[in-house]
Coordinates of C-alpha atoms in Angstrom, one line a residue:
M1 CA -66.0 55.8 -140.1
A2 CA -62.3 55.2 -139.8
L3 CA -62.8 53.7 -136.4
R4 CA -65.6 51.3 -137.8
A5 CA -63.1 50.3 -140.9
S6 CA -60.3 49.5 -138.1
A7 CA -62.6 47.5 -136.2
H8 CA -64.4 45.7 -138.9
L9 CA -60.7 44.8 -140.0
Q10 CA -59.5 43.5 -136.6
E11 CA -62.7 41.5 -136.5
R12 CA -62.2 39.6 -139.7
A13 CA -58.5 39.0 -139.1
L14 CA -59.2 37.4 -135.9
R15 CA -61.8 35.1 -137.7
R16 CA -58.9 34.1 -140.3
A17 CA -56.1 34.3 -138.2
Q18 CA -54.4 37.1 -140.1
P19 CA -51.3 38.5 -138.5
L20 CA -51.4 42.0 -139.1
S21 CA -48.5 43.0 -137.0
A22 CA -45.1 41.5 -136.6
L23 CA -42.6 42.1 -134.2
L24 CA -39.2 41.4 -136.0
E25 CA -36.2 41.0 -133.5
L26 CA -33.3 41.9 -136.0
T27 CA -30.5 41.4 -132.8
Y28 CA -30.0 40.6 -129.4
A29 CA -27.0 43.1 -129.7
C30 CA -27.1 46.3 -128.1
N31 CA -24.8 49.0 -126.7
W32 CA -26.8 49.8 -123.8
R33 CA -27.5 47.7 -120.6
C34 CA -31.1 48.1 -119.2
V35 CA -31.3 46.9 -115.9
F36 CA -34.6 45.7 -116.6
C37 CA -34.3 44.3 -120.5
Y38 CA -36.4 41.5 -121.2
N39 CA -33.6 40.3 -123.8
P40 CA -32.0 37.0 -122.3
R41 CA -28.7 38.3 -123.7
H42 CA -26.7 40.9 -125.6
H43 CA -25.3 39.1 -128.4
D44 CA -26.8 36.9 -131.3
R45 CA -25.1 33.0 -131.8
R46 CA -26.5 33.2 -135.3
R47 CA -28.5 35.9 -136.5
L48 CA -30.6 35.9 -139.4
D49 CA -29.1 37.9 -142.3
G50 CA -30.9 40.4 -144.6
N51 CA -31.7 37.8 -147.2
E52 CA -33.4 35.7 -144.7
W53 CA -35.3 38.7 -143.1
R54 CA -36.6 39.3 -146.4
A55 CA -37.8 36.0 -146.9
V56 CA -39.6 36.4 -143.8
V57 CA -41.0 39.7 -145.1
D58 CA -42.4 38.2 -148.3
D59 CA -44.3 35.3 -146.0
L60 CA -45.6 37.9 -143.9
R61 CA -47.1 40.0 -147.0
E62 CA -48.5 36.6 -148.2
L63 CA -50.0 36.1 -144.7
G64 CA -51.9 39.5 -144.9
T65 CA -49.6 41.4 -142.3
L66 CA -49.5 45.4 -142.8
N67 CA -47.2 46.5 -140.3
V68 CA -44.0 45.6 -138.7
T69 CA -42.3 46.8 -136.0
L70 CA -38.2 46.6 -136.2
S71 CA -36.4 45.9 -132.4
G72 CA -33.9 44.1 -130.8
G73 CA -31.5 44.5 -128.9
E74 CA -30.7 47.9 -130.7
P75 CA -31.7 47.0 -134.3
L76 CA -29.3 49.7 -135.8
T77 CA -26.6 47.6 -134.8
H78 CA -27.6 44.7 -137.4
P79 CA -25.7 45.6 -140.6
Q80 CA -28.7 44.8 -143.0
A81 CA -31.1 46.9 -140.8
F82 CA -32.0 49.4 -143.7
D83 CA -32.5 46.6 -145.8
V84 CA -35.3 45.0 -144.0
M85 CA -36.9 48.3 -143.4
A86 CA -36.8 48.9 -147.2
A87 CA -38.1 45.3 -148.0
A88 CA -41.1 46.2 -145.6
R89 CA -41.7 49.4 -147.4
S90 CA -41.5 47.9 -151.1
R91 CA -44.1 45.2 -150.1
A92 CA -46.6 48.1 -149.3
M93 CA -46.1 47.2 -145.4
T94 CA -45.7 50.1 -142.8
F95 CA -43.1 50.1 -140.2
R96 CA -42.0 51.2 -136.7
L97 CA -38.4 51.1 -135.4
F98 CA -37.7 50.8 -131.8
T99 CA -34.2 52.2 -131.0
N100 CA -32.4 53.6 -127.9
G101 CA -31.2 56.6 -130.1
S102 CA -27.7 56.3 -129.5
L103 CA -26.9 55.6 -133.2
V104 CA -29.2 57.9 -134.9
S105 CA -26.6 60.6 -136.4
D106 CA -28.0 62.9 -139.1
E107 CA -27.0 60.4 -141.8
V108 CA -29.0 57.7 -140.3
A109 CA -32.2 60.3 -139.7
S110 CA -31.9 61.1 -143.5
R111 CA -32.3 57.4 -144.5
L112 CA -34.8 57.1 -142.2
A113 CA -36.9 59.8 -143.3
E114 CA -36.7 58.3 -147.2
L115 CA -38.1 55.1 -145.8
R116 CA -41.1 57.2 -144.0
P117 CA -41.8 55.2 -140.8
V118 CA -44.9 55.3 -139.2
A119 CA -42.9 56.3 -135.8
V120 CA -39.5 55.9 -134.7
E121 CA -39.9 55.0 -131.1
L122 CA -37.3 55.7 -128.3
S123 CA -37.2 55.1 -124.7
L124 CA -36.9 58.0 -122.1
H125 CA -36.0 56.5 -118.7
G126 CA -35.7 59.3 -116.4
A127 CA -36.1 63.2 -116.4
R128 CA -32.7 63.6 -115.5
A129 CA -29.5 62.1 -116.7
E130 CA -28.4 60.4 -113.6
T131 CA -31.7 58.6 -113.4
H132 CA -32.0 57.8 -117.0
D133 CA -28.1 56.5 -117.2
L134 CA -28.9 54.4 -113.9
A135 CA -31.6 52.4 -116.0
T136 CA -29.6 51.9 -118.9
A137 CA -26.3 51.1 -116.9
T138 CA -24.5 53.4 -119.5
P139 CA -23.0 56.7 -118.7
G140 CA -24.2 59.2 -121.2
S141 CA -27.1 57.5 -122.5
F142 CA -29.3 60.5 -121.6
A143 CA -27.4 62.7 -123.6
A144 CA -27.3 60.2 -126.6
L145 CA -30.8 59.8 -126.7
W146 CA -31.5 63.8 -127.2
R147 CA -28.9 63.8 -129.6
G148 CA -30.9 61.0 -131.5
V149 CA -34.3 62.8 -131.1
A150 CA -32.6 66.4 -132.1
A151 CA -31.3 64.5 -135.4
L152 CA -34.7 62.8 -136.2
K153 CA -36.5 66.1 -135.6
R154 CA -34.0 68.0 -138.1
H155 CA -34.9 65.5 -140.7
A156 CA -38.9 65.6 -140.0
V157 CA -38.9 61.9 -139.1
P158 CA -42.2 61.1 -136.8
L159 CA -41.0 60.3 -133.3
V160 CA -42.7 59.2 -130.2
L161 CA -41.0 59.0 -126.6
K162 CA -42.0 55.9 -124.2
T163 CA -41.2 55.5 -120.7
P164 CA -41.4 51.9 -119.2
L165 CA -42.1 53.3 -115.6
T166 CA -40.3 51.6 -113.0
R167 CA -39.1 52.2 -109.3
L168 CA -36.0 54.1 -110.4
N169 CA -38.2 56.5 -112.4
E170 CA -41.9 56.7 -111.0
H171 CA -41.0 60.0 -108.9
E172 CA -40.1 61.8 -111.9
L173 CA -43.4 60.9 -113.8
E174 CA -44.3 64.6 -113.9
E175 CA -41.2 65.8 -114.8
M176 CA -40.8 63.8 -117.8
I177 CA -44.2 64.6 -119.0
A178 CA -43.2 68.4 -118.7
L179 CA -39.8 67.7 -120.7
T180 CA -41.2 65.8 -123.7
E181 CA -44.3 68.6 -123.7
R182 CA -41.2 71.2 -124.0
E183 CA -39.6 69.2 -126.6
G184 CA -43.1 68.8 -128.6
V185 CA -42.6 65.1 -128.9
P186 CA -45.6 62.7 -128.6
Y187 CA -45.2 60.9 -125.4
N188 CA -46.5 57.1 -124.0
L189 CA -46.1 55.8 -120.5
D190 CA -46.0 51.8 -119.8
G191 CA -46.1 50.5 -116.5
T192 CA -45.6 46.8 -117.0
L193 CA -42.4 45.1 -116.6
T194 CA -42.2 41.6 -117.7
H195 CA -39.9 38.4 -117.2
R196 CA -36.7 37.8 -119.6
D197 CA -37.6 36.0 -122.6
D198 CA -35.5 32.8 -121.0
G199 CA -38.1 33.1 -118.1
D200 CA -35.6 35.0 -115.7
P201 CA -38.0 36.8 -113.3
A202 CA -35.1 39.5 -112.4
P203 CA -36.4 42.5 -114.6
L204 CA -39.5 42.6 -112.0
Q205 CA -37.5 43.8 -109.0
F206 CA -37.7 47.1 -110.9
S207 CA -41.7 47.1 -111.1
M208 CA -43.3 50.3 -109.6
T209 CA -44.0 50.7 -106.0
A210 CA -48.0 50.4 -105.0
E211 CA -47.5 54.4 -104.3
G212 CA -45.9 54.8 -107.8
R213 CA -48.8 52.7 -109.4
A214 CA -51.2 54.9 -107.6
R215 CA -49.7 58.1 -109.2
Y216 CA -49.7 56.4 -112.8
Y217 CA -53.4 55.6 -112.8
A218 CA -54.5 58.8 -111.1
L219 CA -52.4 60.3 -114.0
L220 CA -54.2 58.4 -116.7
A221 CA -57.7 58.8 -114.9
R222 CA -57.3 63.0 -115.2
H223 CA -57.0 62.7 -118.8
A224 CA -59.6 59.8 -119.4
Q225 CA -57.0 57.3 -120.7
I226 CA -57.5 54.6 -118.1
P227 CA -56.7 51.4 -120.3
A228 CA -59.9 49.0 -120.9
S229 CA -60.9 45.9 -122.6
H230 CA -64.4 45.6 -124.0
R231 CA -64.9 41.7 -123.5
T232 CA -68.0 39.9 -125.0
P233 CA -69.1 36.4 -124.2
G234 CA -67.6 33.9 -126.6
G235 CA -64.8 36.5 -127.8
V236 CA -61.3 36.3 -127.3
N237 CA -58.8 38.4 -124.9
C238 CA -56.1 39.6 -127.4
G239 CA -54.6 38.7 -130.7
L240 CA -52.8 35.9 -129.3
G241 CA -52.1 33.3 -132.1
R242 CA -54.2 35.3 -134.4
T243 CA -53.4 38.6 -135.5
T244 CA -49.8 39.1 -134.0
L245 CA -46.5 37.2 -134.2
A246 CA -43.0 37.6 -133.2
V247 CA -39.7 36.5 -135.0
D248 CA -36.5 36.5 -132.5
P249 CA -33.1 37.2 -133.9
E250 CA -32.3 33.8 -134.8
G251 CA -35.3 32.7 -136.6
N252 CA -37.7 31.6 -133.9
V253 CA -41.4 32.5 -134.4
F254 CA -43.9 33.0 -131.6
P255 CA -47.6 33.5 -131.4
C256 CA -47.5 37.1 -130.0
P257 CA -44.4 39.1 -129.1
Q258 CA -44.6 38.3 -125.8
W259 CA -45.6 34.7 -125.6
R260 CA -42.3 32.9 -125.3
K261 CA -43.5 29.7 -123.9
S262 CA -43.1 27.6 -127.1
S263 CA -42.0 28.5 -130.5
L264 CA -44.0 27.5 -133.7
G265 CA -40.5 26.6 -135.4
N266 CA -37.7 28.2 -136.8
V267 CA -37.7 30.0 -140.4
R268 CA -34.4 28.7 -141.3
E269 CA -36.0 25.0 -141.3
T270 CA -39.5 25.9 -142.5
R271 CA -41.4 28.9 -144.1
L272 CA -43.0 31.2 -141.9
R273 CA -46.3 31.3 -143.9
D274 CA -46.2 27.4 -143.2
L275 CA -45.2 27.7 -139.8
W276 CA -48.2 30.0 -139.5
K277 CA -50.8 28.1 -141.1
G278 CA -49.9 24.6 -139.6
S279 CA -48.6 24.9 -136.1
A280 CA -50.5 23.4 -133.4
V281 CA -48.9 25.6 -131.0
R282 CA -50.5 28.7 -132.6
L283 CA -54.0 26.9 -132.3
E284 CA -53.5 26.5 -128.6
A285 CA -52.3 29.8 -127.9
A286 CA -55.3 31.2 -130.1
E287 CA -57.6 28.7 -127.5
I288 CA -56.0 30.3 -124.9
A289 CA -56.8 33.7 -125.3
R290 CA -60.4 32.6 -125.9
A291 CA -60.5 30.9 -122.8
A292 CA -58.9 34.0 -120.8
N293 CA -61.9 36.1 -122.4
D294 CA -64.6 33.7 -120.8
A295 CA -62.7 33.3 -117.3
L296 CA -62.3 36.9 -116.6
L297 CA -65.9 37.8 -117.7
A298 CA -66.8 34.9 -115.2
A299 CA -64.7 36.1 -112.6
G300 CA -66.3 39.9 -112.9
G301 CA -64.9 42.7 -111.2
P302 CA -62.1 45.2 -112.3
M303 CA -60.3 42.5 -114.4
A304 CA -63.5 41.7 -116.4
R305 CA -62.9 45.2 -118.2
F306 CA -59.1 45.4 -117.6
P307 CA -56.5 44.4 -120.6
F308 CA -54.9 41.2 -119.6
C309 CA -51.8 39.4 -121.1
P310 CA -52.0 35.7 -121.2
A311 CA -48.2 35.7 -121.8
V312 CA -47.3 37.6 -118.7
A313 CA -49.4 35.9 -116.5
L314 CA -48.0 32.7 -117.7
E315 CA -44.5 34.1 -116.7
R316 CA -45.9 35.2 -113.3
T317 CA -48.0 32.1 -112.1
G318 CA -47.6 29.7 -114.8
D319 CA -51.6 30.3 -115.4
P320 CA -52.1 32.1 -118.7
V321 CA -56.0 32.2 -118.1
H322 CA -56.5 34.0 -115.0
A323 CA -55.3 37.2 -113.4
D324 CA -52.3 37.0 -111.3
P325 CA -52.1 39.2 -108.3
L326 CA -49.9 41.8 -109.9
H327 CA -52.5 42.1 -112.9
L328 CA -55.3 42.4 -110.3
A329 CA -53.6 45.1 -108.5
E330 CA -53.1 47.0 -111.6
A331 CA -56.8 46.6 -112.1
E332 CA -58.0 47.5 -108.8
A333 CA -55.9 50.8 -108.6
A334 CA -57.3 51.8 -112.2
D335 CA -60.5 51.4 -110.9
R336 CA -60.1 53.6 -107.9
A337 CA -58.2 56.3 -110.0
R338 CA -61.3 56.2 -112.4
L339 CA -63.5 56.2 -109.6
A340 CA -62.0 59.2 -107.8
A341 CA -61.4 61.1 -110.8
T342 CA -65.3 60.6 -111.9
A343 CA -66.0 62.1 -108.5
A344 CA -64.0 65.2 -108.4
R345 CA -65.7 66.4 -111.9

């Protein structure tokens, strides 16, 4: 029944263009320098302050947003980060926090426990310190991550570890899984790297090798976790321009966290609620999600049932409607892994 209710909520939100979720990037500032980071820089020119973020949260509540994710950079470097979390909670929204964990002391963990996030999500970049620290370009970051994890566990804050899989850590996949199992922490894997938000493709040089991708999808197949999209004619590929949005540290609004082709506008000039309701950029993006759905179904093959991100495709080839070579390679690797796992049963 819960699944049916969730599906009904999603369908209604798609029809009404209700942004159920929002990514709030509090700051570009970060104390780590991850080599594949999608942020265009590590400093803010003129970031939104606590009052401005509270106005954003007010408008999100009016638009029907149910959950927000606080990210960065490192969001805990923003001096009013906890005020933004409290604003979301006081407006009956749930929130997640993305953090590298290095600033999570017992005091921070205690404050988080009081605010009751859905989860605090931290990135694990390797099973060994040398691998993790190489990925973050920050000596001691592996140890700092685990100190943060320990503080969150002491205060019973829900947490998740996640790994962006890269050619730096793909050989430690099984070790990272074993490590998180020993720690008793939920764990997610992500096999996709993206351009930086300013279009710089430099992070892609760290994408998994073909061998790493095959191992990744073989692992997912063994656990029946191959990602899938259930497309129907006339449907939409994703919530682009409809059920999700992003606000960057300086107040620019985008029709999904990944879509940085064009902004709806800036919240310092126009209220977020008005940007969302009256934006031609949002409407154009929403139609791209519909066109991508139909194009993928028409093309057939593995991509007809595999997740597709128009924003990522746009970055890679300039075409947000058709599968780019890497999307296709991922879909084919997933299909082979699924068939092999089925045959082995």
